[in-house]
Amino acid sequence: MKLPIRFAMLALFSISSLAATAAPLSSDQQALHVLDRLGYGPRPGDIDMVRQMGVERYIDSQLHPESIPLPAALSARLSTLDASNASAGEVLAEFLAVRKVANDGDEAAKEKRREVVGKIVEQNAEARIARAIDSPRQLEEVMVDFWFNHFNVYAGKGLDRALVGSYERDAIRPYVLGNFRDLLGATAKHPAMLFYLDNWLSTANDFQPGQGRRGAAQGQKAKATGLNENYARELMELHTLGVDGGYSQKDVTELARMLTGWSFEPRELVRNNRTFRFDAQRHDMGDKEWLGHHVAAQGQGEGEFALDVLAMHPATARHLSYQLAQYFVQDNPPPQLVERMAKRYLETKGNIREVLRVMFHSPEFLAAGTVGAKFKTPYQYVISAARAGHMPITNVRPLLGAMNQLGMPLYGAQTPDGYKNTEAAWLNPDALTRRITFATALAAGRLPLNKPAGQDGNAAAAPVAAEPPLDADSLLNTLGPAISAKTRATISNNPAALRAAMVLGSPDFMQR
Amino acid sequence: MMDRRHLLKLMALTGSLVIPVGRQAWAAVGDDSAATRRKLVVVMLRGAVDGLNVVAPYGDANYARLRPTIGLARPGQDGGALDLDGYFGLHPALASLQPLWEQKKLAFIHASGSPDATRSHFDAQDYLESGTPGRKSTQDGWLNRLLTVLPGAASPTRAISIGPLMPRILAGRAPATNLAAGAAGTKQSILDRPQIGSAFDQMYQGSDKFASAYQDGRDAHKEVMTASMQDEMQAANGGAPLPNGFPNDAAHLAKLMRNDPKIQIAFVALGGWDTHAYQGNGKGLLANRLMPLGQGLATLAQGLGPMFDDTTIVVMSEFGRTARQNGNGGTDHGHGNVMWVLGGGVAGGKVYGDWQGLGEAQLHEGRDLPVTTDFRSVLAQVSERHLRLSDQQLAQVFPAMPAASPGLNFLRS
């Protein structure tokens, strides 16, 4: 008696799950889906382009961004951003110079500081946003956002205002589809991270600072004498193993000891662009017991060993796979998919591209239930609206302002866990009203996006540049199946002047 | 005897005909505001504030030994603590709270916190907000569960949060609203324009996923606008605007609460307490954060006026920090911390909790304060005595809670 019932239940189960997932996606829906997930949504003509190319080929080309040329206009624009192209040392030099002068108080110096710091901040933002909107290497841009956030540093903390541009360009961008150990090592040694999580100050507990030896020039660091656990903890909790990765307080302290001496010196960074320095004198030379390993003293090698172990740990494979699947597939990603990704991660020794390949080619990724299942973060919402609208943008400030308003300022996540990407984090009553406000201003051409850069020192007082309003029909064309028939019907029942705003402010456009 | 017609005529002339109608309206509001009369404000300090420098045990000789450069000087000395009871002293940046201490409307519960041992900010905050330490599967926040058991009608503005995101503590099935910090929270919305409002109303009514969030946003906006408009009329006699940040938001919150009797629960989260380096003593990084916090709380208490008598404010943080300062003049992640309670019903002027001292043997894992009072015991007392929850309701808000600590009686009545 028992068996048939179970069999019947099983059959019922598979029928209902089939009904939920088996409706095959049309080629337009598939094209839209990969544009929404591997990138920041379609620009005009993108859905056709992907459909003609084939979804598989599109995914493969995105996994190899070096095979996709950057448009000349984008390259030219990026090349003019001298502050964002300068070395970490050059930018820091400029930043420290105005900071020092401005502390002495005179108004002109303060103005100069605002100008210099403003230029640094704006160019970093412009480089990021111009690429996100215009780069055909969309997956690369999405992965920059993902990994920057995973290894978040907060631009509002001291020197990081000046270092964050180099951090993204030098420690994140080159590795986003490469080997995780390389990415981990690059972030661990970048001054932005060393500064943000205080490791540059951490020393052996018995360290005695040298008597006056360049002491004054090193500022804060010269006085530092003791262990700081901040980075070691977040390295395990956030960057690699995950909070349930099976380590103890003792492991945190031991790892912090292993990483003592991983530092940088602002003066050397300014002079020679030397971004990392292992300072053997600050290093704790005792033996350590960490994560079940006995670690004999060997200087910088201890930290390198720790990164090797952490990068290849099964807990790291699971943690990273979960985070990737949550970002690209579902807020609660299917456990089997996460397992397969983690397995691939370990097989390929942490090859990010191969893990993504498994994910993008999985049935879970292309399931009908996955389409539209992610609520856009404010960043994704703003960038996708700019892409769909396809208006010329020379001034990114209004977009930055929108991200602030929506609770996700660029480079503005204060805590090392970065921003969440789930619906629970971002969907709230206030958020919808604010997104609609942004959509309405954008659609009406009321945002001064077309102003020559640098001419709007005071955005509030400056006259608003007239821009043509967006055309609702073009938007609907561009977005294809993203906007449902029901929503289209409601839009067409409303005055023509409101329709473009209604497209970008619709429930359909809130999700991807 | 006056005839009936004459009476009606007279009432109409004098305007007193409106009385019966007015009375009904008043009665309806009266019922509502009776249900929401007792207010709760929760302030969460994200990043783990160093409670040992908020309420410093200067009377313990170990305090100065463990904190040679960041420890607060003794009361009376330059930059010294403000004496509370001869043993504990308040951080001098919190001087604006001293009057409340003296009026016995401010109390602290020291060595309190979560029974869960995690030193992860993110897990510890999650537990503080879910109210179920150690259990990650809890979907809703305890403030939201509280809303579901409080008597009276649900409304999106019954609980409000200041900030761009809906906090975990308010997640759940009861409606709640988040408002932007600063003036933006009560600005006109594009949806106030009838044509635009109606267009988006039509579109969102049909959305399975977003209809309720959209509608809550619309309703809350209308209510908050009304409350802040009333405020503008009253603001003529009101105080001058305060400096930016929390004091400003606190003043704003007080006005909203005064003008809208439906607002019963408010939540504010403030960041920047993760002081691993150079936190300073009487002055410095921590002092710079505490100053506006103290001013904001004092502003809130003052701005609520008589309503403060019916209000309890709780200040809490995910965990405390190491008792010993680290080599960088900061502190690392610890365990026990101090909770603050303010309000008309608080039996204040006292530091509560089971305080065991800072000797090596007393420290938890040799590094930080043990938790001797579960944070839920503090919140439970507020829920029971101040918000009048029954035992059964309390069990819904804080499931699987241990028995309350005897002797913890920081609320009168």
mmCIF file of N, CA and C in Angstrom, chain A residues 165-228:
data_model
loop_
_atom_site.group_PDB
_atom_site.id
_atom_site.type_symbol
_atom_site.label_atom_id
_atom_site.label_comp_id
_atom_site.label_asym_id
_atom_site.label_seq_id
_atom_site.Cartn_x
_atom_site.Cartn_y
_atom_site.Cartn_z
ATOM 1 N N GLY A 165 40.471 54.035 -5.983
ATOM 2 C CA GLY A 165 40.523 53.919 -7.444
ATOM 3 C C GLY A 165 41.562 52.892 -7.872
ATOM 4 N N SER A 166 42.740 52.991 -7.289
ATOM 5 C CA SER A 166 43.789 52.014 -7.587
ATOM 6 C C SER A 166 43.379 50.631 -7.106
ATOM 7 N N TYR A 167 42.712 50.569 -5.980
ATOM 8 C CA TYR A 167 42.265 49.277 -5.444
ATOM 9 C C TYR A 167 41.398 48.555 -6.470
ATOM 10 N N GLU A 168 40.406 49.256 -6.986
ATOM 11 C CA GLU A 168 39.525 48.626 -7.968
ATOM 12 C C GLU A 168 40.283 48.266 -9.250
ATOM 13 N N ARG A 169 41.125 49.187 -9.711
ATOM 14 C CA ARG A 169 41.813 49.003 -10.989
ATOM 15 C C ARG A 169 42.912 47.937 -10.890
ATOM 16 N N ASP A 170 43.672 47.959 -9.789
ATOM 17 C CA ASP A 170 44.863 47.111 -9.703
ATOM 18 C C ASP A 170 44.662 45.816 -8.922
ATOM 19 N N ALA A 171 43.780 45.847 -7.925
ATOM 20 C CA ALA A 171 43.635 44.657 -7.079
ATOM 21 C C ALA A 171 42.383 43.855 -7.422
ATOM 22 N N ILE A 172 41.389 44.470 -8.042
ATOM 23 C CA ILE A 172 40.141 43.763 -8.336
ATOM 24 C C ILE A 172 40.036 43.430 -9.832
ATOM 25 N N ARG A 173 40.014 44.469 -10.652
ATOM 26 C CA ARG A 173 39.672 44.323 -12.074
ATOM 27 C C ARG A 173 40.488 43.257 -12.819
ATOM 28 N N PRO A 174 41.806 43.181 -12.642
ATOM 29 C CA PRO A 174 42.572 42.206 -13.438
ATOM 30 C C PRO A 174 42.230 40.752 -13.102
ATOM 31 N N TYR A 175 41.591 40.521 -11.969
ATOM 32 C CA TYR A 175 41.426 39.142 -11.500
ATOM 33 C C TYR A 175 39.976 38.670 -11.475
ATOM 34 N N VAL A 176 39.049 39.470 -11.959
ATOM 35 C CA VAL A 176 37.636 39.156 -11.690
ATOM 36 C C VAL A 176 37.180 37.830 -12.286
ATOM 37 N N LEU A 177 37.841 37.384 -13.354
ATOM 38 C CA LEU A 177 37.468 36.095 -13.948
ATOM 39 C C LEU A 177 38.621 35.095 -13.857
ATOM 40 N N GLY A 178 39.621 35.438 -13.089
ATOM 41 C CA GLY A 178 40.820 34.606 -13.031
ATOM 42 C C GLY A 178 40.822 33.665 -11.844
ATOM 43 N N ASN A 179 41.980 33.517 -11.255
ATOM 44 C CA ASN A 179 42.134 32.596 -10.136
ATOM 45 C C ASN A 179 41.890 33.313 -8.809
ATOM 46 N N PHE A 180 41.078 32.682 -7.954
ATOM 47 C CA PHE A 180 40.684 33.363 -6.718
ATOM 48 C C PHE A 180 41.880 33.660 -5.809
ATOM 49 N N ARG A 181 42.859 32.788 -5.789
ATOM 50 C CA ARG A 181 44.026 33.015 -4.929
ATOM 51 C C ARG A 181 44.745 34.308 -5.335
ATOM 52 N N ASP A 182 44.798 34.572 -6.636
ATOM 53 C CA ASP A 182 45.445 35.804 -7.104
ATOM 54 C C ASP A 182 44.667 37.037 -6.639
ATOM 55 N N LEU A 183 43.351 36.939 -6.768
ATOM 56 C CA LEU A 183 42.482 38.037 -6.335
ATOM 57 C C LEU A 183 42.632 38.275 -4.832
ATOM 58 N N LEU A 184 42.619 37.182 -4.086
ATOM 59 C CA LEU A 184 42.735 37.271 -2.630
ATOM 60 C C LEU A 184 44.069 37.916 -2.242
ATOM 61 N N GLY A 185 45.135 37.476 -2.907
ATOM 62 C CA GLY A 185 46.461 38.014 -2.598
ATOM 63 C C GLY A 185 46.569 39.488 -2.957
ATOM 64 N N ALA A 186 45.964 39.859 -4.085
ATOM 65 C CA ALA A 186 46.039 41.261 -4.517
ATOM 66 C C ALA A 186 45.298 42.175 -3.538
ATOM 67 N N THR A 187 44.152 41.714 -3.048
ATOM 68 C CA THR A 187 43.422 42.559 -2.089
ATOM 69 C C THR A 187 44.167 42.608 -0.755
ATOM 70 N N ALA A 188 44.767 41.465 -0.375
ATOM 71 C CA ALA A 188 45.465 41.406 0.914
ATOM 72 C C ALA A 188 46.662 42.352 0.949
ATOM 73 N N LYS A 189 47.250 42.616 -0.216
ATOM 74 C CA LYS A 189 48.466 43.427 -0.243
ATOM 75 C C LYS A 189 48.221 44.852 -0.705
ATOM 76 N N HIS A 190 46.986 45.176 -1.020
ATOM 77 C CA HIS A 190 46.750 46.548 -1.477
ATOM 78 C C HIS A 190 46.626 47.496 -0.277
ATOM 79 N N PRO A 191 47.248 48.675 -0.391
ATOM 80 C CA PRO A 191 47.182 49.594 0.755
ATOM 81 C C PRO A 191 45.763 49.992 1.151
ATOM 82 N N ALA A 192 44.839 49.986 0.188
ATOM 83 C CA ALA A 192 43.462 50.359 0.554
ATOM 84 C C ALA A 192 42.901 49.373 1.581
ATOM 85 N N MET A 193 43.169 48.082 1.378
ATOM 86 C CA MET A 193 42.676 47.064 2.317
ATOM 87 C C MET A 193 43.513 47.065 3.600
ATOM 88 N N LEU A 194 44.831 47.183 3.438
ATOM 89 C CA LEU A 194 45.695 47.204 4.622
ATOM 90 C C LEU A 194 45.305 48.353 5.543
ATOM 91 N N PHE A 195 44.910 49.461 4.945
ATOM 92 C CA PHE A 195 44.508 50.628 5.730
ATOM 93 C C PHE A 195 43.095 50.446 6.297
ATOM 94 N N TYR A 196 42.183 50.028 5.440
ATOM 95 C CA TYR A 196 40.770 49.949 5.845
ATOM 96 C C TYR A 196 40.570 49.022 7.042
ATOM 97 N N LEU A 197 41.192 47.846 6.988
ATOM 98 C CA LEU A 197 40.988 46.909 8.096
ATOM 99 C C LEU A 197 42.186 46.887 9.052
ATOM 100 N N ASP A 198 42.945 47.956 9.050
ATOM 101 C CA ASP A 198 43.938 48.252 10.096
ATOM 102 C C ASP A 198 45.148 47.328 10.155
ATOM 103 N N ASN A 199 45.301 46.403 9.166
ATOM 104 C CA ASN A 199 46.431 45.482 9.300
ATOM 105 C C ASN A 199 47.781 46.205 9.221
ATOM 106 N N TRP A 200 47.791 47.352 8.552
ATOM 107 C CA TRP A 200 49.062 48.096 8.423
ATOM 108 C C TRP A 200 49.607 48.527 9.786
ATOM 109 N N LEU A 201 48.725 48.547 10.791
ATOM 110 C CA LEU A 201 49.151 48.958 12.133
ATOM 111 C C LEU A 201 49.517 47.772 13.013
ATOM 112 N N SER A 202 49.176 46.577 12.587
ATOM 113 C CA SER A 202 49.288 45.420 13.470
ATOM 114 C C SER A 202 50.745 44.964 13.580
ATOM 115 N N THR A 203 51.156 44.701 14.807
ATOM 116 C CA THR A 203 52.531 44.251 15.041
ATOM 117 C C THR A 203 52.511 43.099 16.035
ATOM 118 N N ALA A 204 53.671 42.464 16.179
ATOM 119 C CA ALA A 204 53.830 41.513 17.270
ATOM 120 C C ALA A 204 53.540 42.247 18.575
ATOM 121 N N ASN A 205 53.025 41.503 19.569
ATOM 122 C CA ASN A 205 52.670 42.167 20.821
ATOM 123 C C ASN A 205 53.873 42.782 21.520
ATOM 124 N N ASP A 206 55.072 42.187 21.312
ATOM 125 C CA ASP A 206 56.252 42.709 22.011
ATOM 126 C C ASP A 206 57.075 43.657 21.127
ATOM 127 N N PHE A 207 56.512 44.095 20.022
ATOM 128 C CA PHE A 207 57.247 44.985 19.122
ATOM 129 C C PHE A 207 57.542 46.329 19.793
ATOM 130 N N GLN A 208 58.796 46.759 19.658
ATOM 131 C CA GLN A 208 59.178 48.100 20.158
ATOM 132 C C GLN A 208 59.517 48.970 18.964
ATOM 133 N N PRO A 209 58.815 50.066 18.791
ATOM 134 C CA PRO A 209 59.126 50.906 17.628
ATOM 135 C C PRO A 209 60.553 51.439 17.721
ATOM 136 N N GLY A 210 61.217 51.521 16.571
ATOM 137 C CA GLY A 210 62.595 52.001 16.521
ATOM 138 C C GLY A 210 62.696 53.414 17.045
ATOM 139 N N GLN A 211 63.822 53.743 17.685
ATOM 140 C CA GLN A 211 63.967 55.063 18.297
ATOM 141 C C GLN A 211 64.104 56.145 17.230
ATOM 142 N N GLY A 212 63.029 56.816 16.941
ATOM 143 C CA GLY A 212 63.058 57.965 16.041
ATOM 144 C C GLY A 212 63.360 57.631 14.592
ATOM 145 N N ARG A 213 63.577 56.372 14.286
ATOM 146 C CA ARG A 213 63.942 56.030 12.916
ATOM 147 C C ARG A 213 62.755 56.303 11.975
ATOM 148 N N ARG A 214 62.810 57.342 11.269
ATOM 149 C CA ARG A 214 61.739 57.748 10.341
ATOM 150 C C ARG A 214 60.373 57.750 11.039
ATOM 151 N N GLY A 215 60.438 57.776 12.349
ATOM 152 C CA GLY A 215 59.199 57.635 13.104
ATOM 153 C C GLY A 215 58.172 58.692 12.772
ATOM 154 N N ALA A 216 58.607 59.921 12.767
ATOM 155 C CA ALA A 216 57.659 61.009 12.594
ATOM 156 C C ALA A 216 56.959 60.919 11.241
ATOM 157 N N ALA A 217 57.722 60.566 10.206
ATOM 158 C CA ALA A 217 57.143 60.542 8.868
ATOM 159 C C ALA A 217 56.080 59.454 8.734
ATOM 160 N N GLN A 218 56.204 58.421 9.551
ATOM 161 C CA GLN A 218 55.248 57.335 9.422
ATOM 162 C C GLN A 218 53.965 57.584 10.205
ATOM 163 N N GLY A 219 53.912 58.663 10.928
ATOM 164 C CA GLY A 219 52.664 59.065 11.578
ATOM 165 C C GLY A 219 52.133 58.005 12.518
ATOM 166 N N GLN A 220 50.836 57.722 12.360
ATOM 167 C CA GLN A 220 50.137 56.769 13.224
ATOM 168 C C GLN A 220 50.894 55.471 13.373
ATOM 169 N N LYS A 221 51.404 55.010 12.238
ATOM 170 C CA LYS A 221 51.969 53.676 12.230
ATOM 171 C C LYS A 221 53.169 53.574 13.169
ATOM 172 N N ALA A 222 53.906 54.676 13.282
ATOM 173 C CA ALA A 222 55.114 54.648 14.091
ATOM 174 C C ALA A 222 54.801 54.280 15.538
ATOM 175 N N LYS A 223 53.628 54.672 15.986
ATOM 176 C CA LYS A 223 53.279 54.464 17.391
ATOM 177 C C LYS A 223 52.653 53.096 17.644
ATOM 178 N N ALA A 224 52.307 52.408 16.557
ATOM 179 C CA ALA A 224 51.563 51.162 16.718
ATOM 180 C C ALA A 224 52.440 50.073 17.317
ATOM 181 N N THR A 225 51.967 49.470 18.369
ATOM 182 C CA THR A 225 52.725 48.402 19.018
ATOM 183 C C THR A 225 51.794 47.334 19.530
ATOM 184 N N GLY A 226 51.328 46.491 18.671
ATOM 185 C CA GLY A 226 50.515 45.387 19.151
ATOM 186 C C GLY A 226 49.615 44.851 18.063
ATOM 187 N N LEU A 227 48.975 43.758 18.428
ATOM 188 C CA LEU A 227 48.183 43.000 17.477
ATOM 189 C C LEU A 227 46.846 43.683 17.192
ATOM 190 N N ASN A 228 46.447 43.690 15.932
ATOM 191 C CA ASN A 228 45.115 44.166 15.557
ATOM 192 C C ASN A 228 44.418 43.036 14.797
#
